[in-house]
Amino acid sequence: MNSDDLAGYRMDGRGMGGGLPLAVVRPVDEQGVSALVRLTADEGLRLVVQGACTGLAGAGLAENGDLVINLDRLSRYISIDPENRTATVDAGVRLSALNAAAAEHGLFFPVDLGADPSLGGMVAANTGGARLLRYGDVRANLMVLDVVMADGKGTRLTLGAPLWKNNTGIDLKQLLVGSGGSMGIVTRVTVALQPLPSVQLTAMVALRDPHKVLDLLRVLEGGLGTLLTAFEGIGPKAFEAALGHVPGLRAPFAPTPPYVVLLEISAGAAFEAEWLEEQLAELLAPLMEGDDAPILDVAIDHRDGLWAIRHAVPEGLRASGTVVACDIALTRGQVMRFRDDVAARIATEVPALVPHDFGHIGDGGLHYNCVWPRDSGPVDAAAVERARAIIFDTVVREYGGSFSAEHGIGPRNISNYRRFVSARVRKLTGAVQRLFAPVPGGRIDFGME
Ligand SMILES: Cc1cc2nc3c(=O)[nH]c(=O)nc-3n(C[C@@H](O)C(O)[C@H](O)COP(=O)(O)OP(=O)(O)OC[C@H]3O[C@@H](n4cnc5c(N)ncnc54)[C@H](O)[C@@H]3O)c2cc1C
């Protein structure tokens, strides 16, 4: 590869970053991975792992002189066990390829997102997604990991078993979930699959007051139980950005309501879409009565039109200006209070930035993104840093929330890790990291001492 080819490996889900790797190696099997770990240890090089490069924390991007191991060619093995409802795949297999194979058996891997990552990368980042409320994250759906340890010898380990019950002591594979390629290289994964829903109903609810969102969630969870598979929130600015900038979308409401919820109900073959719609109408009816009813309007969809609006939000924000993205989490009951609190502080201290938040409100995940509008002149880096500090300090220190809800840890947010994770916890985490990876690998030092 020449330097132009190598530059192609400097791109992740947030765009260009990192430095120029010394070389990129694309092994096709576990032996190749193991040999590479030995070689880099002998040569004193640092190894940085890449899957599909859709990560957002920057942990898959090398610094100058690192050796990149890209696992796109470690993707030949896909085996579905329909009786056990599990799939075993090479780490480089993409989510779409796994789901295509699983669909032949009426199954799917339910960690669902607007990108097409590799399964190894999903483990390393502990990917969440729009249906976490119903199915959980990667951690919750993981059964077995095959790993090459970053120990200089390339030791191969199998952690876990393809068993739904397996209570045999400390679950070591979970230590690698969210480790961002810094404890070893995942080469093969076994995950739990779920039956593909036969019927699906999507509704968009226009709320008079964002603070009524939990009343709505409570009614839906109480009435539908696990049939409720997604509960996404979109603030008015984000909603308008999607509809205003992304072609082909139809506005379900006019004027833009104070808050919008996208909900999804799905069920198996014993249910019919009409019945689900009737149940939803019955549940929502009391919230639509009276002059000050919490619900202003509802749009129903049996296809993907309403989801398209939700998926268009990030593109709409990018088209509106420079995006300051903050992937945070709170307890569900605190989300709306936090929104008000931080919006007021941003308006006072950094008025040029406009909050455009949206998120997985059913699980407390909030993309508290702000936009520096295109017509506001050049971006003021100090103002952006001030806004980030307001958002992260408030969520962690005042609300006890998380500075990384689902994107994991990497160079882009390691300063927050240092700020918000106690020295005692960092020390312990670093010690665990070194047990697996005595030869430092990857971009994250969890110990930070
Ligand atoms: C449009 C878009 C939407 C997204 N939506 C969501 C979302 O809703 N929820 C969410 O959680 N994330 C979301 N993401 C982020 C996301 O796609 C991931 O974090 C993803 O899981 C990373 O997988 P990857 O294969 O692309 O890994 P990469 O980006 O290649 O790497 C990510 C990390 O994993 C490590 N890694 C990769 N492969 C391995 C391996 N085999 N062994 C050990 N370490 C490895 C890397 O070193 C790096 O630290 C989104 C991204 C985009 C671009």
Coordinates of C-alpha atoms and ligand atoms in Angstrom, one line a residue:
M1 CA 0.0 0.0 0.0
N2 CA 1.2 3.5 -0.7
S3 CA 0.5 6.5 1.5
D4 CA -2.7 7.3 -0.4
D5 CA -4.0 3.8 0.3
L6 CA -3.0 4.1 4.0
A7 CA -4.8 7.4 4.3
G8 CA -8.0 5.5 3.5
Y9 CA -7.7 3.8 6.9
R10 CA -7.7 7.2 8.7
M11 CA -11.5 7.6 8.5
D12 CA -14.1 6.5 11.0
G13 CA -17.8 7.3 11.6
R14 CA -16.9 10.9 12.5
G15 CA -14.7 11.4 9.5
M16 CA -10.9 11.9 9.1
G17 CA -8.7 11.6 12.2
G18 CA -5.6 10.0 13.7
G19 CA -2.2 9.8 12.0
L20 CA -0.7 7.8 9.2
P21 CA -0.2 4.2 10.1
L22 CA 3.1 2.5 9.3
A23 CA 1.2 -0.3 7.5
V24 CA -2.2 -1.9 7.3
V25 CA -2.4 -5.7 7.6
R26 CA -5.6 -7.6 6.7
P27 CA -5.4 -11.2 8.0
V28 CA -7.9 -13.8 6.9
D29 CA -7.7 -16.1 9.9
E30 CA -6.9 -16.3 13.7
Q31 CA -3.5 -17.7 13.1
G32 CA -2.6 -14.5 11.1
V33 CA -3.9 -12.3 13.9
S34 CA -1.8 -14.2 16.4
A35 CA 1.3 -14.0 14.3
L36 CA 0.9 -10.3 14.0
V37 CA 0.6 -9.8 17.7
R38 CA 4.0 -11.6 18.1
L39 CA 5.6 -9.6 15.3
T40 CA 4.5 -6.2 16.7
A41 CA 5.7 -7.2 20.2
D42 CA 9.1 -8.2 18.7
E43 CA 9.4 -5.0 16.7
G44 CA 8.2 -2.8 19.5
L45 CA 5.2 -1.5 17.4
R46 CA 1.8 -0.7 18.7
L47 CA -1.1 -2.6 17.1
V48 CA -4.4 -0.8 16.5
V49 CA -7.5 -2.9 15.6
Q50 CA -10.0 -1.8 13.0
G51 CA -13.4 -3.5 12.1
A52 CA -15.7 -1.6 9.8
C53 CA -14.4 1.9 11.0
T54 CA -17.9 3.2 11.9
G55 CA -16.8 3.9 15.5
L56 CA -17.4 7.5 16.8
A57 CA -14.8 7.7 19.7
G58 CA -11.7 7.5 17.5
A59 CA -10.3 4.3 19.1
G60 CA -9.9 2.5 15.8
L61 CA -7.7 5.3 14.3
A62 CA -3.9 4.9 14.5
E63 CA -1.3 7.4 15.4
N64 CA 1.7 8.0 13.2
G65 CA 3.8 4.8 13.1
D66 CA 1.2 2.4 14.5
L67 CA 0.5 -0.9 12.8
V68 CA -3.2 -1.2 11.8
I69 CA -4.8 -4.7 11.8
N70 CA -8.0 -4.4 9.8
L71 CA -10.3 -7.4 10.1
D72 CA -12.5 -6.8 7.0
R73 CA -11.1 -10.1 5.4
L74 CA -11.6 -12.1 8.6
S75 CA -15.3 -12.5 7.5
R76 CA -15.8 -15.9 5.9
Y77 CA -17.4 -17.8 8.7
I78 CA -21.1 -17.3 9.4
S79 CA -22.9 -20.2 11.1
I80 CA -26.5 -19.9 12.3
D81 CA -27.9 -22.4 14.9
P82 CA -31.7 -21.9 14.5
E83 CA -32.5 -24.4 17.3
N84 CA -30.3 -22.7 19.8
R85 CA -31.2 -19.3 18.3
T86 CA -27.5 -18.3 18.1
A87 CA -25.0 -17.2 15.5
T88 CA -21.3 -17.7 15.4
V89 CA -19.4 -15.4 13.0
D90 CA -15.9 -14.2 12.3
A91 CA -15.2 -10.8 13.9
G92 CA -15.0 -9.0 10.5
V93 CA -18.5 -10.1 9.5
R94 CA -20.8 -7.0 9.1
L95 CA -24.1 -6.7 11.0
S96 CA -26.0 -6.7 7.6
A97 CA -24.3 -10.0 6.6
L98 CA -25.2 -11.6 9.9
N99 CA -28.8 -10.4 9.6
A100 CA -29.1 -11.6 6.0
A101 CA -28.0 -15.1 7.1
A102 CA -30.2 -15.1 10.2
A103 CA -33.3 -13.9 8.2
E104 CA -33.2 -17.2 6.3
H105 CA -34.2 -18.8 9.6
G106 CA -36.7 -16.1 10.6
L107 CA -34.2 -14.6 13.1
F108 CA -32.2 -11.4 13.6
F109 CA -29.5 -9.9 15.8
P110 CA -31.5 -7.1 17.5
V111 CA -28.8 -4.5 18.2
D112 CA -29.9 -2.1 15.5
L113 CA -28.3 1.1 14.4
G114 CA -27.9 3.5 11.5
A115 CA -24.5 2.1 10.5
D116 CA -23.1 -1.4 9.4
P117 CA -20.4 -2.3 11.8
S118 CA -18.4 -5.5 12.2
L119 CA -19.3 -7.9 15.0
G120 CA -15.8 -7.6 16.5
G121 CA -16.1 -3.8 16.5
M122 CA -19.6 -4.0 18.1
V123 CA -18.2 -6.1 20.9
A124 CA -15.2 -3.7 21.4
A125 CA -17.6 -0.7 21.5
N126 CA -20.5 -2.4 23.2
T127 CA -22.9 -1.0 20.7
G128 CA -26.3 0.0 21.8
G129 CA -29.0 1.0 19.4
A130 CA -32.6 2.1 18.8
R131 CA -34.1 -1.1 20.2
L132 CA -32.0 -1.4 23.4
L133 CA -35.1 -0.8 25.5
R134 CA -36.4 -4.2 24.4
Y135 CA -33.3 -6.2 23.6
G136 CA -30.4 -4.7 25.4
D137 CA -26.9 -3.9 24.1
V138 CA -24.2 -6.2 22.7
R139 CA -23.1 -7.1 26.3
A140 CA -26.6 -8.5 26.9
N141 CA -26.6 -10.6 23.8
L142 CA -23.1 -12.0 23.9
M143 CA -22.3 -15.7 24.5
V144 CA -18.8 -16.6 23.3
L145 CA -15.7 -14.6 22.4
D146 CA -12.6 -16.0 20.6
V147 CA -9.8 -13.7 21.4
V148 CA -6.1 -13.3 20.6
M149 CA -4.6 -11.6 23.7
A150 CA -2.4 -8.6 23.3
D151 CA 0.3 -10.4 25.4
G152 CA 3.1 -10.4 22.9
K153 CA 2.7 -14.1 22.4
G154 CA -0.7 -14.0 20.6
T155 CA -2.3 -16.4 23.0
R156 CA -5.7 -17.6 21.8
L157 CA -8.6 -17.9 24.2
T158 CA -12.2 -19.0 24.0
L159 CA -14.3 -17.3 26.6
G160 CA -17.9 -18.4 27.3
A161 CA -20.1 -21.0 25.7
P162 CA -23.1 -20.9 23.3
L163 CA -25.4 -21.6 26.3
W164 CA -28.4 -19.5 27.4
K165 CA -27.5 -20.6 31.0
N166 CA -23.9 -20.8 32.1
N167 CA -23.3 -19.7 35.6
T168 CA -19.8 -20.9 36.1
G169 CA -18.0 -18.1 37.9
I170 CA -16.6 -14.8 36.7
D171 CA -17.6 -14.0 33.2
L172 CA -14.2 -13.0 31.7
K173 CA -15.6 -12.3 28.2
Q174 CA -17.5 -9.3 29.5
L175 CA -14.2 -7.6 30.5
L176 CA -13.5 -7.3 26.8
V177 CA -16.8 -5.7 26.0
G178 CA -16.3 -2.0 25.6
S179 CA -12.5 -2.4 25.8
G180 CA -12.0 -0.7 22.4
G181 CA -9.4 -3.0 21.0
S182 CA -7.0 -2.4 24.0
M183 CA -7.1 -5.8 25.7
G184 CA -7.0 -8.2 22.8
I185 CA -8.3 -8.8 19.3
V186 CA -11.7 -10.5 19.0
T187 CA -11.6 -13.0 16.1
R188 CA -14.9 -14.8 16.4
V189 CA -18.2 -14.1 18.2
T190 CA -21.3 -16.1 19.2
V191 CA -24.4 -14.0 19.8
A192 CA -28.0 -14.7 20.8
L193 CA -30.6 -14.1 18.0
Q194 CA -34.2 -13.2 18.3
P195 CA -37.3 -14.1 16.2
L196 CA -37.9 -11.6 13.5
P197 CA -41.1 -9.8 14.3
S198 CA -44.0 -10.6 11.9
V199 CA -45.9 -7.4 12.5
Q200 CA -44.5 -4.0 13.2
L201 CA -46.3 -0.7 13.8
T202 CA -44.6 2.7 14.1
A203 CA -46.2 5.8 15.4
M204 CA -45.1 9.3 15.8
V205 CA -46.6 11.2 18.7
A206 CA -46.7 15.0 18.9
L207 CA -46.5 16.1 22.6
R208 CA -47.7 19.4 23.9
D209 CA -45.0 19.4 26.6
P210 CA -41.7 17.4 26.6
H211 CA -42.2 16.8 30.3
K212 CA -45.2 14.5 29.5
V213 CA -42.9 12.1 27.8
L214 CA -42.6 9.8 30.8
D215 CA -46.4 9.7 31.2
L216 CA -46.6 8.4 27.7
L217 CA -43.8 5.9 28.3
R218 CA -45.4 4.6 31.4
V219 CA -48.8 4.1 29.7
L220 CA -47.1 2.2 26.8
E221 CA -44.9 0.0 28.9
G222 CA -47.8 -0.8 31.2
G223 CA -50.2 -1.6 28.3
L224 CA -47.8 -3.2 25.8
G225 CA -45.1 -4.7 27.9
T226 CA -42.3 -6.1 25.8
L227 CA -44.2 -5.4 22.5
L228 CA -42.9 -1.8 22.8
T229 CA -39.5 -2.1 21.0
A230 CA -38.5 1.5 20.6
F231 CA -39.2 4.8 22.2
E232 CA -37.2 7.6 20.6
G233 CA -37.4 11.3 21.3
I234 CA -36.8 14.2 18.9
G235 CA -36.6 17.9 20.0
P236 CA -38.2 20.5 17.7
K237 CA -34.9 21.9 16.3
A238 CA -33.7 18.4 15.4
F239 CA -37.0 17.5 13.9
E240 CA -37.1 20.6 11.7
A241 CA -33.4 20.1 10.7
A242 CA -34.3 16.6 9.4
L243 CA -37.4 17.7 7.6
G244 CA -35.8 20.9 6.3
H245 CA -32.6 19.4 4.9
V246 CA -33.1 15.8 3.9
P247 CA -35.0 15.3 0.7
G248 CA -37.9 12.9 0.4
L249 CA -39.3 13.2 3.9
R250 CA -43.0 14.2 4.6
A251 CA -43.8 16.2 7.7
P252 CA -46.3 14.4 9.8
F253 CA -47.3 17.4 11.8
A254 CA -47.6 21.2 11.2
P255 CA -46.7 23.3 13.0
T256 CA -43.7 21.6 14.7
P257 CA -44.8 20.4 18.1
P258 CA -42.8 21.1 21.3
Y259 CA -41.6 17.4 21.3
V260 CA -41.9 14.3 19.2
V261 CA -41.8 10.7 20.2
L262 CA -41.3 7.9 17.7
L263 CA -42.5 4.6 19.1
E264 CA -42.4 1.1 17.6
I265 CA -44.5 -1.9 18.5
S266 CA -43.6 -5.3 17.2
A267 CA -44.9 -8.8 17.7
G268 CA -44.9 -12.4 16.4
A269 CA -47.2 -14.1 13.9
A270 CA -50.1 -14.6 16.3
F271 CA -50.7 -10.9 16.2
E272 CA -52.2 -8.7 13.5
A273 CA -51.2 -5.1 12.7
E274 CA -54.9 -3.9 12.9
W275 CA -55.1 -5.3 16.4
L276 CA -51.9 -3.6 17.5
E277 CA -53.2 -0.3 16.1
E278 CA -56.5 -0.7 18.0
Q279 CA -54.6 -1.4 21.2
L280 CA -52.4 1.6 20.7
A281 CA -55.4 3.8 20.0
E282 CA -57.1 2.6 23.2
L283 CA -54.0 3.3 25.2
L284 CA -53.4 6.8 23.8
A285 CA -57.1 7.9 23.8
P286 CA -57.1 9.2 27.5
L287 CA -54.0 11.3 26.7
M288 CA -55.7 13.0 23.8
E289 CA -58.8 14.2 25.7
G290 CA -59.5 17.8 26.7
D291 CA -58.1 21.2 25.7
D292 CA -54.8 20.7 27.4
A293 CA -54.4 17.0 26.4
P294 CA -50.7 15.9 26.5
I295 CA -50.9 14.5 23.0
L296 CA -51.5 16.9 20.2
D297 CA -51.5 14.5 17.3
V298 CA -50.5 11.0 16.3
A299 CA -49.2 9.7 12.9
I300 CA -49.2 5.9 12.2
D301 CA -47.0 4.0 9.8
H302 CA -46.8 0.4 8.8
R303 CA -43.6 1.0 6.8
D304 CA -40.4 2.9 7.4
G305 CA -41.5 6.4 6.6
L306 CA -41.4 7.6 10.2
W307 CA -38.2 5.9 11.0
A308 CA -36.7 7.7 8.0
I309 CA -37.3 11.0 9.8
R310 CA -35.5 9.7 12.9
H311 CA -32.6 8.4 10.9
A312 CA -32.4 11.7 8.9
V313 CA -31.8 13.7 12.1
P314 CA -27.9 13.4 12.1
E315 CA -27.8 14.4 8.4
G316 CA -30.2 17.3 9.0
L317 CA -27.9 18.6 11.8
R318 CA -24.8 18.3 9.7
A319 CA -26.6 20.3 6.9
S320 CA -27.6 23.0 9.4
G321 CA -24.0 23.8 10.6
T322 CA -21.1 22.5 12.6
V323 CA -22.3 19.8 15.1
V324 CA -21.0 19.5 18.6
A325 CA -22.0 15.9 19.5
C326 CA -22.5 14.8 23.1
D327 CA -23.6 11.2 23.6
I328 CA -24.8 11.1 27.2
A329 CA -27.2 9.1 29.4
L330 CA -29.3 9.9 32.4
T331 CA -32.0 8.1 34.4
R332 CA -35.1 8.3 32.4
G333 CA -36.9 10.5 34.9
Q334 CA -34.1 13.2 34.7
V335 CA -33.9 13.6 30.9
M336 CA -36.3 16.4 30.5
R337 CA -35.2 18.4 33.6
F338 CA -31.6 18.1 32.3
R339 CA -32.7 19.4 28.8
D340 CA -34.2 22.5 30.4
D341 CA -31.3 23.1 32.7
V342 CA -28.6 22.8 30.1
A343 CA -30.5 24.7 27.4
A344 CA -30.8 27.6 29.8
R345 CA -27.1 27.5 30.6
I346 CA -26.1 27.3 26.9
A347 CA -28.4 30.1 26.0
T348 CA -26.7 32.3 28.6
E349 CA -23.1 31.3 28.2
V350 CA -22.8 30.2 24.6
P351 CA -25.7 31.7 22.8
A352 CA -24.3 31.1 19.3
L353 CA -24.8 27.3 19.8
V354 CA -28.3 26.0 19.3
P355 CA -29.3 22.7 21.1
H356 CA -30.6 20.1 18.6
D357 CA -31.2 17.1 20.9
F358 CA -32.7 13.7 20.1
G359 CA -32.2 10.3 21.6
H360 CA -33.2 6.9 22.8
I361 CA -35.4 8.3 25.6
G362 CA -36.8 4.9 26.5
D363 CA -33.3 3.9 27.8
G364 CA -32.2 7.4 29.0
G365 CA -29.8 7.9 26.1
L366 CA -29.6 11.5 24.9
H367 CA -27.7 12.9 21.9
Y368 CA -27.4 16.3 23.4
N369 CA -26.1 17.8 20.2
C370 CA -25.7 21.5 19.5
V371 CA -25.3 23.2 16.1
W372 CA -23.2 26.2 15.3
P373 CA -25.4 27.5 12.5
R374 CA -23.8 28.1 9.0
D375 CA -24.8 31.8 9.1
S376 CA -23.1 32.4 12.5
G377 CA -19.7 32.9 11.1
P378 CA -16.6 30.9 11.9
V379 CA -16.8 28.4 14.8
D380 CA -15.4 29.7 18.0
A381 CA -13.4 26.8 19.4
A382 CA -13.3 28.2 23.0
A383 CA -17.1 28.6 23.0
V384 CA -17.5 25.0 21.8
E385 CA -15.2 23.8 24.6
R386 CA -17.3 25.8 27.1
A387 CA -20.5 24.2 25.8
R388 CA -19.0 20.7 26.1
A389 CA -17.8 21.4 29.6
I390 CA -21.3 22.7 30.6
I391 CA -23.0 19.6 29.1
F392 CA -20.6 16.9 30.5
D393 CA -20.1 18.5 33.9
T394 CA -23.8 18.9 34.4
V395 CA -24.7 15.4 33.3
V396 CA -22.0 13.7 35.3
R397 CA -21.5 15.9 38.4
E398 CA -25.0 17.2 38.9
Y399 CA -27.1 14.4 37.5
G400 CA -24.9 11.3 38.1
G401 CA -25.3 10.4 34.4
S402 CA -22.8 9.1 31.8
F403 CA -20.4 11.1 29.5
S404 CA -20.6 8.2 27.0
A405 CA -23.9 6.5 26.7
E406 CA -23.2 4.2 23.8
H407 CA -20.2 5.2 21.7
G408 CA -17.6 3.9 24.1
I409 CA -14.2 5.4 25.0
G410 CA -11.5 6.6 22.6
P411 CA -9.2 9.5 22.0
R412 CA -12.1 11.8 21.3
N413 CA -13.4 11.5 24.9
I414 CA -10.6 10.1 26.9
S415 CA -10.2 13.5 28.6
N416 CA -13.7 13.0 30.1
Y417 CA -12.7 9.5 31.2
R418 CA -9.8 11.0 33.1
R419 CA -12.0 13.8 34.5
F420 CA -15.0 11.8 35.6
V421 CA -13.7 8.3 36.5
S422 CA -12.1 8.1 39.9
A423 CA -8.4 7.4 40.2
R424 CA -9.2 4.3 42.2
V425 CA -11.4 2.9 39.5
R426 CA -9.0 3.8 36.8
K427 CA -6.2 2.0 38.6
L428 CA -8.2 -1.2 39.0
T429 CA -9.4 -1.0 35.3
G430 CA -5.8 -0.4 34.2
A431 CA -4.6 -3.5 36.2
V432 CA -7.3 -5.6 34.5
Q433 CA -6.3 -4.3 31.1
R434 CA -2.6 -5.2 31.7
L435 CA -3.6 -8.8 32.7
F436 CA -4.9 -9.3 29.2
A437 CA -2.6 -6.9 27.5
P438 CA 0.8 -6.7 29.2
V439 CA 2.1 -5.4 25.9
P440 CA 0.2 -2.1 25.5
G441 CA -2.0 -2.2 22.4
G442 CA -4.8 -0.1 21.0
R443 CA -5.5 3.6 21.7
I444 CA -6.9 3.5 25.2
D445 CA -5.0 3.3 28.4
F446 CA -7.7 2.7 31.0
G447 CA -5.3 3.1 33.8
M448 CA -4.1 6.6 32.8
E449 CA -1.5 6.7 35.5
Ligands
LIG1 C1 -24.3 6.6 11.2 C2 -23.9 6.0 12.5 C3 -24.8 5.6 13.5 C4 -24.4 5.0 14.7 N1 -25.3 4.7 15.6 C5 -25.0 4.1 16.7 C6 -25.9 3.7 17.7 O1 -27.1 3.9 17.5 N2 -25.5 3.1 18.8 C7 -24.2 2.8 19.0 O2 -23.8 2.3 20.1 N3 -23.2 3.2 18.1 C8 -23.6 3.8 17.0 N4 -22.6 4.1 16.1 C9 -21.2 3.8 16.4 C10 -20.9 2.4 15.9 O3 -21.3 2.1 14.6 C11 -19.9 1.6 16.6 O4 -19.3 2.0 17.7 C12 -19.6 0.3 16.0 O5 -20.1 -0.7 16.8 C13 -18.1 0.1 15.8 O6 -17.9 -1.1 15.0 P1 -16.9 -1.1 13.8 O7 -16.8 -2.5 13.3 O8 -17.1 0.0 12.9 O9 -15.5 -0.8 14.7 P2 -14.4 0.2 14.4 O10 -14.9 1.6 14.2 O11 -13.5 -0.3 13.3 O12 -13.6 0.2 15.8 C14 -14.3 0.6 17.0 C15 -13.5 0.1 18.2 O13 -13.5 -1.3 18.2 C16 -12.1 -1.8 18.1 N5 -12.2 -3.0 17.4 C17 -12.8 -3.2 16.1 N6 -12.8 -4.5 15.8 C18 -12.2 -5.2 16.8 C19 -11.9 -6.5 17.1 N7 -12.2 -7.5 16.2 N8 -11.3 -6.9 18.2 C20 -11.0 -5.9 19.2 N9 -11.3 -4.6 19.0 C21 -11.9 -4.3 17.8 C22 -11.3 -0.7 17.5 O14 -10.0 -0.8 17.9 C23 -12.0 0.5 18.1 O15 -11.6 0.7 19.4 C24 -23.0 4.7 14.9 C25 -22.1 5.1 13.9 C26 -22.5 5.7 12.7 C27 -21.4 6.1 11.7

